[in-house]
mmCIF file with all atom_site columns, C-alpha atoms in Angstrom:
data_model
loop_
_atom_site.group_PDB
_atom_site.id
_atom_site.type_symbol
_atom_site.label_atom_id
_atom_site.label_alt_id
_atom_site.label_comp_id
_atom_site.label_asym_id
_atom_site.label_entity_id
_atom_site.label_seq_id
_atom_site.pdbx_PDB_ins_code
_atom_site.Cartn_x
_atom_site.Cartn_y
_atom_site.Cartn_z
_atom_site.occupancy
_atom_site.B_iso_or_equiv
_atom_site.pdbx_formal_charge
_atom_site.auth_seq_id
_atom_site.auth_comp_id
_atom_site.auth_asym_id
_atom_site.auth_atom_id
_atom_site.pdbx_PDB_model_num
ATOM 1  C CA . ASN E 1 1  ? 25.899 18.196 33.356 1.00 73.00 ? 175 ASN E CA 1
ATOM 2  C CA . ALA E 1 2  ? 29.544 17.821 32.359 1.00 81.00 ? 176 ALA E CA 1
ATOM 3  C CA . MET E 1 3  ? 30.809 19.734 35.398 1.00 78.00 ? 177 MET E CA 1
ATOM 4  C CA . VAL E 1 4  ? 28.990 17.416 37.816 1.00 76.00 ? 178 VAL E CA 1
ATOM 5  C CA . ASN E 1 5  ? 30.276 14.326 35.992 1.00 74.00 ? 179 ASN E CA 1
ATOM 6  C CA . TYR E 1 6  ? 33.828 15.678 36.050 1.00 74.00 ? 180 TYR E CA 1
ATOM 7  C CA . LEU E 1 7  ? 33.623 16.399 39.773 1.00 72.00 ? 181 LEU E CA 1
ATOM 8  C CA . ASN E 1 8  ? 32.083 12.971 40.405 1.00 69.00 ? 182 ASN E CA 1
ATOM 9  C CA . ASP E 1 9  ? 35.082 11.348 38.718 1.00 69.00 ? 183 ASP E CA 1
ATOM 10 C CA . ARG E 1 10 ? 37.740 13.534 40.323 1.00 67.00 ? 184 ARG E CA 1
ATOM 11 C CA . ILE E 1 11 ? 36.797 14.120 43.942 1.00 61.00 ? 185 ILE E CA 1
ATOM 12 C CA . LYS E 1 12 ? 38.361 11.386 46.028 1.00 52.00 ? 186 LYS E CA 1
ATOM 13 C CA . TRP E 1 13 ? 35.570 11.432 48.572 1.00 57.00 ? 187 TRP E CA 1
ATOM 14 C CA . LYS E 1 14 ? 32.855 11.461 45.947 1.00 59.00 ? 188 LYS E CA 1
ATOM 15 C CA . LYS E 1 15 ? 30.787 8.778  47.666 1.00 66.00 ? 189 LYS E CA 1
ATOM 16 C CA . SER E 1 16 ? 30.929 10.474 51.056 1.00 74.00 ? 190 SER E CA 1
ATOM 17 C CA . VAL E 1 17 ? 28.051 12.625 52.267 1.00 78.00 ? 191 VAL E CA 1
ATOM 18 C CA . ALA E 1 18 ? 30.289 15.704 52.235 1.00 77.00 ? 192 ALA E CA 1
ATOM 19 C CA . GLY E 1 19 ? 31.448 14.954 48.697 1.00 78.00 ? 193 GLY E CA 1
ATOM 20 C CA . GLN E 1 20 ? 27.914 14.508 47.387 1.00 82.00 ? 194 GLN E CA 1
ATOM 21 C CA . ARG E 1 21 ? 26.672 17.668 49.069 1.00 83.00 ? 195 ARG E CA 1
ATOM 22 C CA . ALA E 1 22 ? 29.599 19.600 47.548 1.00 82.00 ? 196 ALA E CA 1
ATOM 23 C CA . LEU E 1 23 ? 28.419 18.540 44.091 1.00 86.00 ? 197 LEU E CA 1
ATOM 24 C CA . MET E 1 24 ? 25.081 20.312 44.584 1.00 90.00 ? 198 MET E CA 1
ATOM 25 C CA . THR E 1 25 ? 26.042 23.578 42.909 1.00 93.00 ? 199 THR E CA 1
ATOM 26 C CA . SER E 1 26 ? 23.757 26.526 42.256 1.00 94.00 ? 200 SER E CA 1
ATOM 27 C CA . ALA E 1 27 ? 24.068 25.795 38.526 1.00 95.00 ? 201 ALA E CA 1
ATOM 28 C CA . LEU E 1 28 ? 22.901 22.212 39.075 1.00 96.00 ? 202 LEU E CA 1
ATOM 29 C CA . ARG E 1 29 ? 19.984 23.427 41.232 1.00 96.00 ? 203 ARG E CA 1
ATOM 30 C CA . LYS E 1 30 ? 18.958 25.854 38.490 1.00 97.00 ? 204 LYS E CA 1
ATOM 31 C CA . HIS E 1 31 ? 19.225 23.114 35.852 1.00 97.00 ? 205 HIS E CA 1
ATOM 32 C CA . ILE E 1 32 ? 16.971 20.742 37.860 1.00 98.00 ? 206 ILE E CA 1
ATOM 33 C CA . LEU E 1 33 ? 14.402 23.491 38.505 1.00 97.00 ? 207 LEU E CA 1
ATOM 34 C CA . GLU E 1 34 ? 14.346 24.286 34.776 1.00 97.00 ? 208 GLU E CA 1
ATOM 35 C CA . ARG E 1 35 ? 14.159 20.591 33.844 1.00 98.00 ? 209 ARG E CA 1
ATOM 36 C CA . ASP E 1 36 ? 11.144 20.184 36.147 1.00 98.00 ? 210 ASP E CA 1
ATOM 37 C CA . ASN E 1 37 ? 9.622  23.424 34.813 1.00 97.00 ? 211 ASN E CA 1
ATOM 38 C CA . TYR E 1 38 ? 9.631  24.970 38.310 1.00 97.00 ? 212 TYR E CA 1
ATOM 39 C CA . THR E 1 39 ? 6.965  22.418 39.291 1.00 96.00 ? 213 THR E CA 1
ATOM 40 C CA . CYS E 1 40 ? 6.794  20.222 42.400 1.00 95.00 ? 214 CYS E CA 1
ATOM 41 C CA . ARG E 1 41 ? 7.063  16.562 41.422 1.00 94.00 ? 215 ARG E CA 1
ATOM 42 C CA . GLN E 1 42 ? 4.868  15.495 44.360 1.00 91.00 ? 216 GLN E CA 1
ATOM 43 C CA . CYS E 1 43 ? 1.818  17.710 43.965 1.00 91.00 ? 217 CYS E CA 1
ATOM 44 C CA . GLY E 1 44 ? 2.266  19.387 40.569 1.00 93.00 ? 218 GLY E CA 1
ATOM 45 C CA . ILE E 1 45 ? 2.029  22.986 41.804 1.00 93.00 ? 219 ILE E CA 1
ATOM 46 C CA . SER E 1 46 ? 4.334  25.426 40.028 1.00 95.00 ? 220 SER E CA 1
ATOM 47 C CA . THR E 1 47 ? 5.660  28.932 40.446 1.00 94.00 ? 221 THR E CA 1
ATOM 48 C CA . TYR E 1 48 ? 3.568  29.877 37.413 1.00 93.00 ? 222 TYR E CA 1
ATOM 49 C CA . ALA E 1 49 ? 0.385  29.137 39.392 1.00 93.00 ? 223 ALA E CA 1
ATOM 50 C CA . GLU E 1 50 ? 1.766  30.268 42.761 1.00 92.00 ? 224 GLU E CA 1
ATOM 51 C CA . PRO E 1 51 ? 4.455  32.952 42.251 1.00 91.00 ? 225 PRO E CA 1
ATOM 52 C CA . HIS E 1 52 ? 5.602  32.939 45.904 1.00 92.00 ? 226 HIS E CA 1
ATOM 53 C CA . LEU E 1 53 ? 5.959  29.157 46.078 1.00 92.00 ? 227 LEU E CA 1
ATOM 54 C CA . LEU E 1 54 ? 9.176  27.944 47.714 1.00 93.00 ? 228 LEU E CA 1
ATOM 55 C CA . LEU E 1 55 ? 10.854 25.126 45.800 1.00 94.00 ? 229 LEU E CA 1
ATOM 56 C CA . GLU E 1 56 ? 13.874 23.008 46.675 1.00 93.00 ? 230 GLU E CA 1
ATOM 57 C CA . VAL E 1 57 ? 15.975 20.479 44.825 1.00 95.00 ? 231 VAL E CA 1
ATOM 58 C CA . ASP E 1 58 ? 15.898 17.239 46.774 1.00 93.00 ? 232 ASP E CA 1
ATOM 59 C CA . HIS E 1 59 ? 17.655 13.888 46.514 1.00 93.00 ? 233 HIS E CA 1
ATOM 60 C CA . ILE E 1 60 ? 15.203 11.078 45.708 1.00 93.00 ? 234 ILE E CA 1
ATOM 61 C CA . ILE E 1 61 ? 17.479 8.559  47.423 1.00 92.00 ? 235 ILE E CA 1
ATOM 62 C CA . PRO E 1 62 ? 18.989 10.548 50.311 1.00 90.00 ? 236 PRO E CA 1
ATOM 63 C CA . VAL E 1 63 ? 22.745 11.053 50.370 1.00 88.00 ? 237 VAL E CA 1
ATOM 64 C CA . SER E 1 64 ? 22.726 9.598  53.888 1.00 86.00 ? 238 SER E CA 1
ATOM 65 C CA . LYS E 1 65 ? 21.399 6.332  52.392 1.00 88.00 ? 239 LYS E CA 1
ATOM 66 C CA . GLY E 1 66 ? 23.879 6.165  49.530 1.00 85.00 ? 240 GLY E CA 1
ATOM 67 C CA . GLY E 1 67 ? 22.136 8.419  47.023 1.00 88.00 ? 241 GLY E CA 1
ATOM 68 C CA . MET E 1 68 ? 24.282 10.308 44.557 1.00 89.00 ? 242 MET E CA 1
ATOM 69 C CA . THR E 1 69 ? 24.083 13.903 43.367 1.00 92.00 ? 243 THR E CA 1
ATOM 70 C CA . THR E 1 70 ? 23.145 13.068 39.791 1.00 93.00 ? 244 THR E CA 1
ATOM 71 C CA . GLU E 1 71 ? 20.359 14.435 37.613 1.00 95.00 ? 245 GLU E CA 1
ATOM 72 C CA . ASP E 1 72 ? 18.385 11.191 37.776 1.00 95.00 ? 246 ASP E CA 1
ATOM 73 C CA . ASN E 1 73 ? 18.446 11.255 41.607 1.00 95.00 ? 247 ASN E CA 1
ATOM 74 C CA . LEU E 1 74 ? 17.304 14.862 41.973 1.00 96.00 ? 248 LEU E CA 1
ATOM 75 C CA . GLN E 1 75 ? 13.784 16.257 41.961 1.00 95.00 ? 249 GLN E CA 1
ATOM 76 C CA . THR E 1 76 ? 12.001 19.537 42.576 1.00 95.00 ? 250 THR E CA 1
ATOM 77 C CA . LEU E 1 77 ? 9.758  19.651 45.647 1.00 94.00 ? 251 LEU E CA 1
ATOM 78 C CA . CYS E 1 78 ? 7.735  22.443 47.194 1.00 92.00 ? 252 CYS E CA 1
ATOM 79 C CA . TRP E 1 79 ? 7.807  23.205 50.894 1.00 87.00 ? 253 TRP E CA 1
ATOM 80 C CA . MET E 1 80 ? 4.293  21.912 51.578 1.00 78.00 ? 254 MET E CA 1
ATOM 81 C CA . GLN E 1 81 ? 4.133  20.077 54.904 1.00 63.00 ? 255 GLN E CA 1
ATOM 82 C CA . PRO E 1 82 ? 3.142  16.602 53.575 1.00 64.00 ? 256 PRO E CA 1
ATOM 83 C CA . HIS E 1 83 ? 6.200  16.460 51.301 1.00 65.00 ? 257 HIS E CA 1
ATOM 84 C CA . GLN E 1 84 ? 8.550  17.223 54.162 1.00 60.00 ? 258 GLN E CA 1
ATOM 85 C CA . ARG E 1 85 ? 7.035  14.426 56.269 1.00 53.00 ? 259 ARG E CA 1
ATOM 86 C CA . ARG E 1 86 ? 7.571  11.910 53.446 1.00 59.00 ? 260 ARG E CA 1
ATOM 87 C CA . LYS E 1 87 ? 11.282 12.731 53.294 1.00 57.00 ? 261 LYS E CA 1
ATOM 88 C CA . THR E 1 88 ? 12.014 11.531 56.830 1.00 49.00 ? 262 THR E CA 1
#
């Protein structure tokens, strides 16, 4: 996404946790959900099979551990309990 790349280059605190969280825009969230076809990358369930499924866009490498808000470090996860335990 050109907007995310531009912000990554311009924001002086881009490597800070606050800077990376600021880059997570609603447009980027929507793009990641569409890229992943509204399907959880952990279990494969989708909103097509389960219309009331809650999905989130999650950092693969957490921002707190140096992860960046880039498309290749973002994934779609559902709110199933086992996924949340794996994140911590």
